[in-house]
Structure formats: C-alpha cells, structure tokens
mmCIF file of C-alpha atoms and ligand atoms in Angstrom:
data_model
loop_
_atom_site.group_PDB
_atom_site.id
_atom_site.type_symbol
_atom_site.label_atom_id
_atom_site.label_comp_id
_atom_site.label_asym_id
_atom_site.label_seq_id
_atom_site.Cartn_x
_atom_site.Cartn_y
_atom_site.Cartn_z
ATOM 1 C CA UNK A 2 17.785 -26.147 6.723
ATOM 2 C CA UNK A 3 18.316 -22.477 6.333
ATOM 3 C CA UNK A 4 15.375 -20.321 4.627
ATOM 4 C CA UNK A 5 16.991 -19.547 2.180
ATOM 5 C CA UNK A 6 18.191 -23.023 1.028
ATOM 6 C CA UNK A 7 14.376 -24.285 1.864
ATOM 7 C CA UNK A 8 12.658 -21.840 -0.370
ATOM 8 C CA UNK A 9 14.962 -22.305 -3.437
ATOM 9 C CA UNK A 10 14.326 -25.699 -3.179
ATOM 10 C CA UNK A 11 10.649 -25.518 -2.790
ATOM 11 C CA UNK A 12 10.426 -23.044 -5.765
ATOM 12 C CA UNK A 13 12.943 -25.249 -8.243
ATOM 13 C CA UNK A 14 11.078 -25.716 -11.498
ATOM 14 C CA UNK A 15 8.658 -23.161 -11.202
ATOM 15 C CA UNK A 16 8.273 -20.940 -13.781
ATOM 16 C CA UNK A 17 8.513 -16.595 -13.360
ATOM 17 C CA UNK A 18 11.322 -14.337 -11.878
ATOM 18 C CA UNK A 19 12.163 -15.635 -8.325
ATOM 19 C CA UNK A 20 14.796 -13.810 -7.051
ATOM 20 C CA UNK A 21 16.635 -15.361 -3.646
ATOM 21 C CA UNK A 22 17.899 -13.095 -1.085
ATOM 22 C CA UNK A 23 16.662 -10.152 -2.016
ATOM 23 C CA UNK A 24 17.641 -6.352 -0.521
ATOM 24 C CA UNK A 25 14.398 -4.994 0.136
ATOM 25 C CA UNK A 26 15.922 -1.562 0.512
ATOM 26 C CA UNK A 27 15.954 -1.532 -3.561
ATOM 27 C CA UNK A 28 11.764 -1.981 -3.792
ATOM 28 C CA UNK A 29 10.334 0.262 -0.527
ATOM 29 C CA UNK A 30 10.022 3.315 -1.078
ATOM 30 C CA UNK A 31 11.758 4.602 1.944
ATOM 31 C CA UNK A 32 14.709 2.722 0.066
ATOM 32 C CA UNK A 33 15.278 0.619 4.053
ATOM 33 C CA UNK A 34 15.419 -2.945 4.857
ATOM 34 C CA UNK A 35 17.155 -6.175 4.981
ATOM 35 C CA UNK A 36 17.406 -9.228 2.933
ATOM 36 C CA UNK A 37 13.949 -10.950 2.132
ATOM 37 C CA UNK A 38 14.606 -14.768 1.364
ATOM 38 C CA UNK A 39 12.999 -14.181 -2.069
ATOM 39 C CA UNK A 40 10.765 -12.403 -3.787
ATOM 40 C CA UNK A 41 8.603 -13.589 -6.571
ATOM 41 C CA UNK A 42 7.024 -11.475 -9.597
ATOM 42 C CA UNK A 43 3.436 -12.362 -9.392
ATOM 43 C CA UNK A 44 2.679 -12.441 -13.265
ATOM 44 C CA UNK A 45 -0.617 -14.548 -12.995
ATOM 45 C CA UNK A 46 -3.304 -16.067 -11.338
ATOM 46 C CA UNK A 47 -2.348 -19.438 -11.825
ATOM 47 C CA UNK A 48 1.450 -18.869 -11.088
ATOM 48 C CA UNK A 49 0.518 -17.019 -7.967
ATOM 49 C CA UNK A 50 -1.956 -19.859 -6.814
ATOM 50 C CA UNK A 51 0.837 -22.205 -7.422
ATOM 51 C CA UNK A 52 3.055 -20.331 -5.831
ATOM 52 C CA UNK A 53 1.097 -19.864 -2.874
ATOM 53 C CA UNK A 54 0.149 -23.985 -2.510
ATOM 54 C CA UNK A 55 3.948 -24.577 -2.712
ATOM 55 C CA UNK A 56 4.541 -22.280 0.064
ATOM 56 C CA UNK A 57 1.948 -23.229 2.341
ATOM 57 C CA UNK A 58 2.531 -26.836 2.021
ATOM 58 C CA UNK A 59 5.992 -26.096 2.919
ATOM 59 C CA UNK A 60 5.278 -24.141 5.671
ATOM 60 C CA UNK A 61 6.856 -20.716 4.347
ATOM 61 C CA UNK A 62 5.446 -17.461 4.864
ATOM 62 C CA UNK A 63 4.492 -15.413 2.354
ATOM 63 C CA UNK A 64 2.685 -11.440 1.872
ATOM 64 C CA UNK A 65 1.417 -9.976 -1.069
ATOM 65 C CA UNK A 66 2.804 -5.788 -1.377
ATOM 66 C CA UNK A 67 2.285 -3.822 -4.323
ATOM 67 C CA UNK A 68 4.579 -0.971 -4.565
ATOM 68 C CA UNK A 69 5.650 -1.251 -0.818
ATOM 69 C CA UNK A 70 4.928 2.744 -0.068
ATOM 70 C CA UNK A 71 3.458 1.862 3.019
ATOM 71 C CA UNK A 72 5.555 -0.507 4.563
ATOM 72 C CA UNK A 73 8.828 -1.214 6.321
ATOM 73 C CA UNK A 74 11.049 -3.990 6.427
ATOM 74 C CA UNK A 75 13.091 -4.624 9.205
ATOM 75 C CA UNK A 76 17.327 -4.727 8.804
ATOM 76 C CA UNK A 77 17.365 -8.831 9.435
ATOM 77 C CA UNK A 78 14.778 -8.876 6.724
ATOM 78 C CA UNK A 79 11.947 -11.068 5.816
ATOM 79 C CA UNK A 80 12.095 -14.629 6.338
ATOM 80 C CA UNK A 81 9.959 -16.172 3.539
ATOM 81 C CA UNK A 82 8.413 -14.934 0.167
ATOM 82 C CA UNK A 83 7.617 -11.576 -0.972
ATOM 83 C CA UNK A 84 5.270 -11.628 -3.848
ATOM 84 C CA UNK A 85 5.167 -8.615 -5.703
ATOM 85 C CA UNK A 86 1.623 -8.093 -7.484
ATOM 86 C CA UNK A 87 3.337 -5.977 -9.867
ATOM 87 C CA UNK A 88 2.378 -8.594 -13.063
ATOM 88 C CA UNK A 89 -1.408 -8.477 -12.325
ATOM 89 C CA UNK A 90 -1.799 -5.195 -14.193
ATOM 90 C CA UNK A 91 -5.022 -4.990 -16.373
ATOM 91 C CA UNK A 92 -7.155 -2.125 -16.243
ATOM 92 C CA UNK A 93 -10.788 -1.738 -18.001
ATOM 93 C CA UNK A 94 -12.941 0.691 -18.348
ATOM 94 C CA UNK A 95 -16.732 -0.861 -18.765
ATOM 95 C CA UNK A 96 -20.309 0.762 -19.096
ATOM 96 C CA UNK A 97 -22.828 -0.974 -18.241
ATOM 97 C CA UNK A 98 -26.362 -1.235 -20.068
ATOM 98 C CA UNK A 99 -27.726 0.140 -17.669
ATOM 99 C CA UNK A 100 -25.470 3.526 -17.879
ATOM 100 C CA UNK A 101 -22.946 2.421 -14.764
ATOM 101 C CA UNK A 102 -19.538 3.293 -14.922
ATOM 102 C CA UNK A 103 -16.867 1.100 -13.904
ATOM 103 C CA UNK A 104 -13.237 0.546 -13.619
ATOM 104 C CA UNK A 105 -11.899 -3.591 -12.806
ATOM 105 C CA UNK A 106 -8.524 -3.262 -12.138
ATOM 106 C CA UNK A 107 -6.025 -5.898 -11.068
ATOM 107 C CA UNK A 108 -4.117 -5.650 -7.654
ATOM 108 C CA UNK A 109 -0.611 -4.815 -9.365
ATOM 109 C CA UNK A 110 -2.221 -2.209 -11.463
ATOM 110 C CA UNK A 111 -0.841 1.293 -10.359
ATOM 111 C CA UNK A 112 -3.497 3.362 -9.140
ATOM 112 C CA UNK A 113 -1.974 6.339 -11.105
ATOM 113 C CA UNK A 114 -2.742 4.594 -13.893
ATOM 114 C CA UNK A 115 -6.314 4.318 -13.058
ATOM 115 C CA UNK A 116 -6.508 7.726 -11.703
ATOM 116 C CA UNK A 117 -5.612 8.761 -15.559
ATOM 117 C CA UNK A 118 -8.034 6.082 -17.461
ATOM 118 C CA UNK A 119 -11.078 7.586 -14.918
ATOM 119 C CA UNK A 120 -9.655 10.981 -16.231
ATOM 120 C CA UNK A 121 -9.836 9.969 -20.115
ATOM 121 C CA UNK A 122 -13.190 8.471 -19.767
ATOM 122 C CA UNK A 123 -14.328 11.864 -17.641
ATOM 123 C CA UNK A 124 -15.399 9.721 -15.071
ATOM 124 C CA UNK A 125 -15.694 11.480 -11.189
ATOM 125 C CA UNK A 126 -14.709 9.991 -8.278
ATOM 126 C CA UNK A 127 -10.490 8.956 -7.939
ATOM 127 C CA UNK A 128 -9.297 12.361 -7.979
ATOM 128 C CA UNK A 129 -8.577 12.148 -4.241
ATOM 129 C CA UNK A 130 -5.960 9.629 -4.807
ATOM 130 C CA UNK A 131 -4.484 11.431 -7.573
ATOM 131 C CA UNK A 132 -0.517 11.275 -6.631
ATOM 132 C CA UNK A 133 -0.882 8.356 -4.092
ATOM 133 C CA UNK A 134 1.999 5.806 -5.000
ATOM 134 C CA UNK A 135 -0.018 2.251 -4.313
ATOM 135 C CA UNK A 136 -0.960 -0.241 -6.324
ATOM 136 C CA UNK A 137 -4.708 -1.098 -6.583
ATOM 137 C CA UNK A 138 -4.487 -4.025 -3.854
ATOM 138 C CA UNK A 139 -2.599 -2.218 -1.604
ATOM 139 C CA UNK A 140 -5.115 1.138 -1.868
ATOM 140 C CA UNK A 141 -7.953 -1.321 -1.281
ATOM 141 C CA UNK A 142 -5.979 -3.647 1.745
ATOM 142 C CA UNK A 143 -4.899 -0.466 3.043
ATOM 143 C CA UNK A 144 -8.531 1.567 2.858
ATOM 144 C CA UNK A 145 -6.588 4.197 1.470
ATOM 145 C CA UNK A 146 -8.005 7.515 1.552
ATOM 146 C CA UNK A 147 -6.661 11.860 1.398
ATOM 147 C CA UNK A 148 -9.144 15.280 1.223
ATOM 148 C CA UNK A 149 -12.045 13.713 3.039
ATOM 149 C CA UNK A 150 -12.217 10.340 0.644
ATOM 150 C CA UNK A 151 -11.769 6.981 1.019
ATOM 151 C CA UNK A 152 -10.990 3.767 -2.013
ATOM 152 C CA UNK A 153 -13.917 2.663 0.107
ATOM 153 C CA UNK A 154 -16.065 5.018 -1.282
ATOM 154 C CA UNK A 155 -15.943 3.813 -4.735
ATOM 155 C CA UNK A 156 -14.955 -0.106 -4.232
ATOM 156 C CA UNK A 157 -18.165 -1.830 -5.293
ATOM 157 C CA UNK A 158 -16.292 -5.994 -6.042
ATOM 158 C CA UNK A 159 -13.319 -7.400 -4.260
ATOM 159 C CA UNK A 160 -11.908 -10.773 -5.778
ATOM 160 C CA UNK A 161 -9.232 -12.406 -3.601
ATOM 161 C CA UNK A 162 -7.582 -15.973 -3.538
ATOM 162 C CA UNK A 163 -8.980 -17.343 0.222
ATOM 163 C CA UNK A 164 -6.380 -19.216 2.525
ATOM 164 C CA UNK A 165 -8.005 -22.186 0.727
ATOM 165 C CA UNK A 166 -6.507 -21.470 -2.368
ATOM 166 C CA UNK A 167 -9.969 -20.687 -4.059
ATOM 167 C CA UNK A 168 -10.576 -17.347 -5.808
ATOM 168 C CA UNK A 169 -14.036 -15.146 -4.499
ATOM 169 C CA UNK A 170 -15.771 -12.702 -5.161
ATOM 170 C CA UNK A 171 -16.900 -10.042 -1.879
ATOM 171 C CA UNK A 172 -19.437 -7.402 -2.893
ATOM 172 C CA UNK A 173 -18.762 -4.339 -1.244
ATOM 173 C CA UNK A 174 -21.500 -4.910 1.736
ATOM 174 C CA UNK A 175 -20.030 -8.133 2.572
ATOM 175 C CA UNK A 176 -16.536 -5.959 3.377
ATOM 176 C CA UNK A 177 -15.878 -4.337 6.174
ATOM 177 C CA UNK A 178 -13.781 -0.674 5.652
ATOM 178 C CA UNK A 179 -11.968 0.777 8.693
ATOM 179 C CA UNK A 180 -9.796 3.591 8.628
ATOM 180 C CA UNK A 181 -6.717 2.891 6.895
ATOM 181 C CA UNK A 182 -7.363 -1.221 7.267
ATOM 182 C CA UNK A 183 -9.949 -3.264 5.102
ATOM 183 C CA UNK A 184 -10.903 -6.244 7.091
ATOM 184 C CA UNK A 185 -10.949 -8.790 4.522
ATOM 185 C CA UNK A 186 -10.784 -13.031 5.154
ATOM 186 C CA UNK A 187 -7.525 -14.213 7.129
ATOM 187 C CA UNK A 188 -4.712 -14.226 4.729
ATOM 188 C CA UNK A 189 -6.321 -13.368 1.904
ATOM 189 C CA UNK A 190 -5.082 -11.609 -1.299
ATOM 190 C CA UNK A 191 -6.647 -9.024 -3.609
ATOM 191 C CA UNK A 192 -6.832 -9.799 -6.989
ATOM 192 C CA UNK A 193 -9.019 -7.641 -8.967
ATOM 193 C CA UNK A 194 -11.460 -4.343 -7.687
ATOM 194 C CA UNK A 195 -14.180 -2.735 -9.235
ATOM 195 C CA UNK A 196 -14.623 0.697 -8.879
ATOM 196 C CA UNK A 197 -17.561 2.302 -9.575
ATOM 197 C CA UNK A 198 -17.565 6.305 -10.777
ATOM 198 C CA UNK A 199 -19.742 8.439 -12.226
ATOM 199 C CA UNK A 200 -19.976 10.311 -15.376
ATOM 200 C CA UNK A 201 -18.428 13.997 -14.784
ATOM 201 C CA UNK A 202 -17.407 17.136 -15.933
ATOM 202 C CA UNK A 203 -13.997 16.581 -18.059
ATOM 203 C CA UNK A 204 -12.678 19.905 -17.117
ATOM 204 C CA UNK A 205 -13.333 19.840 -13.571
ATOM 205 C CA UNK A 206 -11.802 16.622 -13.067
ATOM 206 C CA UNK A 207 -8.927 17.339 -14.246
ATOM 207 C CA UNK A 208 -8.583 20.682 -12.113
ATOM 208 C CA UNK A 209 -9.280 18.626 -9.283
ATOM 209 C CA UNK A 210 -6.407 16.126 -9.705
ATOM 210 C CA UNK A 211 -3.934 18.817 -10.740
ATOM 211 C CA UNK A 212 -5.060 20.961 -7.397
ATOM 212 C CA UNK A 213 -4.173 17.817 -5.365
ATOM 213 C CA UNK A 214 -1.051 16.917 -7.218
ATOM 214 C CA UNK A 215 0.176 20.088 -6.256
ATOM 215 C CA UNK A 216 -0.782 19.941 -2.922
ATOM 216 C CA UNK A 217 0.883 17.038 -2.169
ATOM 217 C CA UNK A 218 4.352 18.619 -3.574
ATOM 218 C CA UNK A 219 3.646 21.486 -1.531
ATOM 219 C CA UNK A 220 3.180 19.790 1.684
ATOM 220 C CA UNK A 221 5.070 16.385 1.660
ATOM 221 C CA UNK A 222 8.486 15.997 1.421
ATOM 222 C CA UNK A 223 8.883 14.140 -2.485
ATOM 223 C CA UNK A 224 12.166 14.904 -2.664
ATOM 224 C CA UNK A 225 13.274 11.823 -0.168
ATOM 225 C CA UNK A 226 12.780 8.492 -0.084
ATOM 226 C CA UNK A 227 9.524 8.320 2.428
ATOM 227 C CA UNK A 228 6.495 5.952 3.156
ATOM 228 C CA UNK A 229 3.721 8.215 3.411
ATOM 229 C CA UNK A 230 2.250 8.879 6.932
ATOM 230 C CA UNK A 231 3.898 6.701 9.619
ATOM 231 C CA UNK A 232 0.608 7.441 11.931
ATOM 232 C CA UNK A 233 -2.615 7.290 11.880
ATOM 233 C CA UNK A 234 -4.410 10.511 12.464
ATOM 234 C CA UNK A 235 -6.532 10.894 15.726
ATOM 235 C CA UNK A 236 -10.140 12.019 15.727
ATOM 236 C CA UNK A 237 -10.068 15.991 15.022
ATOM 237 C CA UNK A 238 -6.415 15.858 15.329
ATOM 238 C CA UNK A 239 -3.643 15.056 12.915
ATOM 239 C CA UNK A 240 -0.405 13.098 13.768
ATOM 240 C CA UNK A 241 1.778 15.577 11.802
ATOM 241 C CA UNK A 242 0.369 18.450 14.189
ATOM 242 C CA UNK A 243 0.653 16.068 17.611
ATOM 243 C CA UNK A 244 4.545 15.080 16.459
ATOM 244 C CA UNK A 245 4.942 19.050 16.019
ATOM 245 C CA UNK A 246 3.221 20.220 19.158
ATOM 246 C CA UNK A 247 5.995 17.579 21.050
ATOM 247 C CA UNK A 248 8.898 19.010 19.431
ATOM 248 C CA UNK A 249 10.155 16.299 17.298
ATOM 249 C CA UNK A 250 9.991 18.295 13.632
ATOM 250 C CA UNK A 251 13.318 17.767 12.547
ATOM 251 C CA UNK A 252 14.503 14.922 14.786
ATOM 252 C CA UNK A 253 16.662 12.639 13.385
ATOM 253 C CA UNK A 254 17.968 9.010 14.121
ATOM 254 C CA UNK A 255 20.949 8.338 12.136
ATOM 255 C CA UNK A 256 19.953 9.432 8.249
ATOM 256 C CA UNK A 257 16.318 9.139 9.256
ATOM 257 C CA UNK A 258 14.537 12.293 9.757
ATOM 258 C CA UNK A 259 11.125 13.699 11.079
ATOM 259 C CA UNK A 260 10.688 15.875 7.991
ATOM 260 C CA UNK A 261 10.856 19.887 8.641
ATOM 261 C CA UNK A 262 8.018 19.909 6.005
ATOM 262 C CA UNK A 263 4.940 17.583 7.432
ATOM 263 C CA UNK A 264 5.907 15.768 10.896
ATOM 264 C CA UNK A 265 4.232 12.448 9.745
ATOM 265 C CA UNK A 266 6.263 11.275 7.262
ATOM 266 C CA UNK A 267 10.272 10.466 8.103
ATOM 267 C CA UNK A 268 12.683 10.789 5.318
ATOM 268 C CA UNK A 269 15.829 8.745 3.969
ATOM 269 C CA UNK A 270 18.881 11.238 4.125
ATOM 270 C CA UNK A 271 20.656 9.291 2.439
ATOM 271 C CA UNK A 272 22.117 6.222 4.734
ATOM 272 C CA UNK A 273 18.929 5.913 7.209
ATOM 273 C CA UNK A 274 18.291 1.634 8.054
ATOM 274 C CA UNK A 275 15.366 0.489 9.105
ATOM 275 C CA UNK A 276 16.594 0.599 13.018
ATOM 276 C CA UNK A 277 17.012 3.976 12.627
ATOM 277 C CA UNK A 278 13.683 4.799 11.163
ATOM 278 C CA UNK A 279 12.042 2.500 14.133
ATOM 279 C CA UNK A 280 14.264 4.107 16.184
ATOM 280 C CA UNK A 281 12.933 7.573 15.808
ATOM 281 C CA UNK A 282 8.771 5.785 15.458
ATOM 282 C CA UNK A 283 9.359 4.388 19.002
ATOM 283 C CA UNK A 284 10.859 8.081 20.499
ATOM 284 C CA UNK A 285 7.597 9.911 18.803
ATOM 285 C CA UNK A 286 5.434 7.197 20.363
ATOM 286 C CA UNK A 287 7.165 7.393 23.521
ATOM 287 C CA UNK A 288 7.054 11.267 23.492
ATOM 288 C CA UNK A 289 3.226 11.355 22.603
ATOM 289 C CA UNK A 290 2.342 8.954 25.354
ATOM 290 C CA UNK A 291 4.290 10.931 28.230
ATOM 291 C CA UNK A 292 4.103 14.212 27.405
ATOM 292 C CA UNK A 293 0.062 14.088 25.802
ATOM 293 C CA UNK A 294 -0.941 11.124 26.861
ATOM 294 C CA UNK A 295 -1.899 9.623 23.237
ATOM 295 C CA UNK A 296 -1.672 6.567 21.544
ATOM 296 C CA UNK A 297 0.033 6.745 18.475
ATOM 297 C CA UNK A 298 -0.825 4.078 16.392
ATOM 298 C CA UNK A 299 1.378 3.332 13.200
ATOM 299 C CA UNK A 300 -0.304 3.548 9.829
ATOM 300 C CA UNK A 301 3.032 1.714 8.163
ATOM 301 C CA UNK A 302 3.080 -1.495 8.170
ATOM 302 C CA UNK A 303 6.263 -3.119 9.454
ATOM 303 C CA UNK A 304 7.481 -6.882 8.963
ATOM 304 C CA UNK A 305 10.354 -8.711 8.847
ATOM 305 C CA UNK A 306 13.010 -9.749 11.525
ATOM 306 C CA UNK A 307 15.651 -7.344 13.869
HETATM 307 C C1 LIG B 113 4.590 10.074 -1.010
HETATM 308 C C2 LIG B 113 3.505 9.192 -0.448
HETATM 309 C C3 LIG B 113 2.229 9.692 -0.285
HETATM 310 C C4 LIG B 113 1.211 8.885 0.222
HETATM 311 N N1 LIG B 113 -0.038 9.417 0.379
HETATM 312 C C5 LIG B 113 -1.010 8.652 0.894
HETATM 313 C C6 LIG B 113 -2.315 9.187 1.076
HETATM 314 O O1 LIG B 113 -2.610 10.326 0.762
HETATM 315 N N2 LIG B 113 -3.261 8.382 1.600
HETATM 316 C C7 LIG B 113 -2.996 7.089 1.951
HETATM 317 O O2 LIG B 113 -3.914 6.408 2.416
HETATM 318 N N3 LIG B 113 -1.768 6.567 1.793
HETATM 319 C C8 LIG B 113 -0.778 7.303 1.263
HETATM 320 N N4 LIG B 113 0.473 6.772 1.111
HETATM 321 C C9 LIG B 113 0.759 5.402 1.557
HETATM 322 C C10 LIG B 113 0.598 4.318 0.494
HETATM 323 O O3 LIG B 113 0.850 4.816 -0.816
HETATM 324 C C11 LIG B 113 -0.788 3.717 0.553
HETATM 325 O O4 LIG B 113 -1.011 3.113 1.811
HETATM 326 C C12 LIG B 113 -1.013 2.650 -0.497
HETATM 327 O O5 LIG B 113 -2.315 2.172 -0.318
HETATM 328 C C13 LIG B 113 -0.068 1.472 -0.384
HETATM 329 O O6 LIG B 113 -0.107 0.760 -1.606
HETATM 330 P P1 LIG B 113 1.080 -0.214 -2.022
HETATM 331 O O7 LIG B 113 0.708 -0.891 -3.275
HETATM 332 O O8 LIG B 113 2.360 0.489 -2.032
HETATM 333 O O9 LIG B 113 1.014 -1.248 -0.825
HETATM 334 P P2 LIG B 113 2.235 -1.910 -0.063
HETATM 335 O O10 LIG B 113 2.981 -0.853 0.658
HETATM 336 O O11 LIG B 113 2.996 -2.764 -0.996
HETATM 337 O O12 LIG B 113 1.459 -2.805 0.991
HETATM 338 C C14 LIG B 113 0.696 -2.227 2.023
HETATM 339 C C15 LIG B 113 -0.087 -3.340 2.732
HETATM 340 O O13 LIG B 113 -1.052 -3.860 1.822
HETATM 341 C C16 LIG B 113 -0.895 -5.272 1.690
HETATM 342 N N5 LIG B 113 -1.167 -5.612 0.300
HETATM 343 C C17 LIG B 113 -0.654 -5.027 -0.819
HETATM 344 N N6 LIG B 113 -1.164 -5.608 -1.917
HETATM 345 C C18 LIG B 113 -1.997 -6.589 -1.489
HETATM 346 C C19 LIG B 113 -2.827 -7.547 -2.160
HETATM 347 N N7 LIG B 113 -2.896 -7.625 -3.493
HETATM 348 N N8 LIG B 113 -3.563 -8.400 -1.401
HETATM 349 C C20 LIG B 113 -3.530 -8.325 -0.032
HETATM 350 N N9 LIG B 113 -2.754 -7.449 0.637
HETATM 351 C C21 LIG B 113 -2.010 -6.588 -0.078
HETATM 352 C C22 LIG B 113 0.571 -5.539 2.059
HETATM 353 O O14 LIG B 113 0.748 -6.868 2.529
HETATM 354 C C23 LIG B 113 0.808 -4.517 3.152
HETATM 355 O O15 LIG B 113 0.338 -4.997 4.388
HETATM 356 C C24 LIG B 113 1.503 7.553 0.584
HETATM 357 C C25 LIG B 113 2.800 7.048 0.416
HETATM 358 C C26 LIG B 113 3.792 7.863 -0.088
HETATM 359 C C27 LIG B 113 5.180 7.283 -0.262
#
C-alpha cells in the first residue's frame, strides 16, 4: 500500500485539517522541498495525542515543526505525517505570590509573540530572540540562542507528550541544553514552556529588541527565502567567517546561493530545490574539511527522502 493511500486511511474520521500530499516548499521558510504524505494542523492536545496513537499503531512516522525556519525537506519529500504545532498557541503572562515572573507558552505559539507580551509586561530577559522566526517548541527543541543568550537561559518547565503517549512535566534541571540541541526523551514533543523573566526597565527593553531587530536586517539576508544558519559555529570561530575565509561567499548551486551578505545562511533565488541547497551544504563541508581541516556540522535540520 502506498503512503499516501495508508495514511488517508489511517486518518479517515478524524477530526482537524489533514491535508494529503502536501508541497512542503509552501511552509519552510527557504520555500524548498518535496511532497510530505500529509500534514496535520495540531489544534489540541487531545487531537494531537490521537493523532499520534493512530500513527504509531500504524507504523507511520511522524515530527512535530513549528514554523519550519530551521529545517529542510528533501525533493522526494517526507514519507509520513507532518504535524504542524501551529494550533497550540496560548500565551500567559503569570506573577507569582511570591513576586516571580513568568511566561507558559504553548509549542505553536510564535516566539515573536512572546517576545512582545515580555515587552508589555516590562519583563527582561527574551530580547535576544527578538526577530527569531520559531515557534516556542522549536526555540526550546532547538536550544535556540543569538548575542551571547540562550532559550535555555530562561526555560524553567518543559511539558511534552512521551513516546508513551503520556503528557510530563521536566523541570529545567532534569533537561539537558546543548548548543543548538535540547536533549529531551526519545521522540518526544513539546507542548507548553515556562519562561521565567524578571521585572525590568520598560525603556531599556525595548531599545534592546529594536537594536537587535535591526541588526539582524543589517546583517542577514531577509530579503530571500532562507533558514537561518546552516552551521553550527565552532568554538571562537564562526561558520559565516570559515565559509568566507574558503571562498565560497557567493557560490551558488542552481537558484541556491551562499549569501554575499553573511556566508551561513544560503538563499532561495527564486527556483533553488532542495538538491541544490544540499548541493552547495555538501561543497562548503567538503571545502572546510580539505582546505582547513574542520568539521562542519549542520545546524538545519534535514529530513525527508532524495
Ligand atoms: C531569518 C532567520 C533568522 C534566524 N535566527 C536565528 C538565531 O538567531 N538563532 C537561532 O538559534 N536560530 C535562528 N534561526 C533558526 C530558527 O528560527 C530557530 O532554530 C528556531 O528555533 C526554529 O523554530 P521553528 O518553530 O521554526 O522550528 P522548526 O524549524 O519547525 O523545527 C526545528 C526542529 O525542532 C523540532 N520541533 C519543532 N517543534 C517541536 C515540538 N513542539 N516538539 C518537539 N520538536 C519540535 C522539529 O522537529 C525540528 O527538528 C533563524 C531562522 C531564520 C529563517
């Protein structure tokens, strides 16, 4: 039975959007990648712990993504179910007696939009991500961090839904952060973080997240589809200035290019597939290895099928 026939059938009669055969190339943000066999709107718990026992029982893969800024899905596309987050949305803002200040926000929440309610409550502490395109439970999955911070930093509560189907709470000590990767139970997927901040100066938060809004549209290149960095930086050393040291600041592969403003991210010209954007990751790797020696690892996180 093809996938596509199996999952429709597995998902008949369950309620929310379920859409089959699905161009990922219309949701990543580098606007590349093939077909995925569907991809469901995650628009509640319950639906999305339904979902997920239907799919396991059937023996069909699955990933929770967010806004999919950070990864990239191959041209043959993605056997199995996407399930977009983007339904689990709340935000709240909540002060505890004891004069704590937190934010719970759901994993489909977008963390612009907690950025701003930290802002309106003059709380300190998210204006590093200030113009980062996740959702919360990618930001947290991905240890997302910019200007010396990390989400890590301010996570304090991570409640997933465990390969056993069974939701959980983690307090932060019981999760381990690495850079750019939370190491969280096998399979599991976000639901809701709390974020703990702390009371600040209205005024200076707000300079802070308009100096690093215009930072970023100084020095990446928001005027093409893109997926953030593609590599992790090295100790001391940035992947932007290794890619530019080996000459490859402007290279392109078919429509995809190493951009001629900040050599870790590769833009969409236009036409670029996933191939070509692979294409161009494997020459910088390649180039980095034999010309310096280094590893390049990728900070993007790539699935689906050639
Ligand atoms: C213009 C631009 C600038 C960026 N700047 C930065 C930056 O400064 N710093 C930085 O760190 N990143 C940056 N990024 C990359 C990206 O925005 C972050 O990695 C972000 O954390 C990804 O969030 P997302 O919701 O888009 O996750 P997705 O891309 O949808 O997913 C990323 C990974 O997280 C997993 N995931 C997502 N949601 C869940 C969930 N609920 N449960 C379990 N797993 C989940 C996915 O399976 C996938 O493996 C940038 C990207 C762009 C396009």
């Amino acid at each position: 039975m093809g996938g596509k026939k199996k999952i429709s059938e597995v998902l008949g009669g369950m309620h929310g959007k379920i859409f089959y055969d699905e161009p990922m190339s219309q949701h990543t943000s580098l606007r590349v990648g093939g077909n995925a066999d569907a991809l469901i709107v995650i628009d509640s718990e319950e639906q999305l712990s339904q979902m997920v026992r239907k799919l396991k029982a059937a023996e069909i893969n699955y990933l929770p993504v967010g806004n999919l800024t950070n990864v990239i899905v191959r041209d043959g596309g993605y056997r199995g179910a996407i399930l977009l987050m983007s339904g689990l949305k709340e935000i709240d803002y909540q002060q505890t007696p004891d004069g704590g200040h937190f934010i719970n926000a759901q994993a489909g929440a977008a963390l612009a939009l907690v950025v701003g309610l930290s802002a309106v409550h003059e709380l300190t502490g998210l204006e590093f991500c200030a113009g980062i395109p996740g959702s919360v439970g990618g930001v947290v999955w991905m240890n997302a961090g910019a200007f010396g911070s990390e989400i890590k930093d301010v996570v304090t509560e991570v409640s997933l839904l465990d390969l056993s189907g069974q939701k959980r709470t983690l307090l932060r000590e019981e999760i381990e952060f690495s850079y750019r990767r939370t190491v969280l139970p096998g399979e599991a997927i976000i639901l809701n973080s709390r974020l703990k901040l702390e009371k600040g100066d209205r005024e200076q938060i707000r300079t802070k997240i308009k100096e690093n809004m215009q930072a970023r549209q100084r020095k990446h290149p928001l005027a093409f589809p893109n997926a953030g960095s593609i590599f992790k930086n090295l100790p001391g050393e940035p992947a932007g200035q290794i890619i530019e040291k080996i000459g490859l600041k402007g290279q392109s592969c078919g429509d995809a290019q190493v951009s001629t403003l900040h050599a870790n991210f590769i833009v969409n010209k236009g036409k670029a597939t996933a191939t070509d954007v692979l294409a161009l990751i494997g020459l910088i790797a390649d180039r980095a290895k034999k010309e310096k020696g280094i590893d390049l690892e990728t900070e993007v996180i790539v699935i689906g099928e050639n």
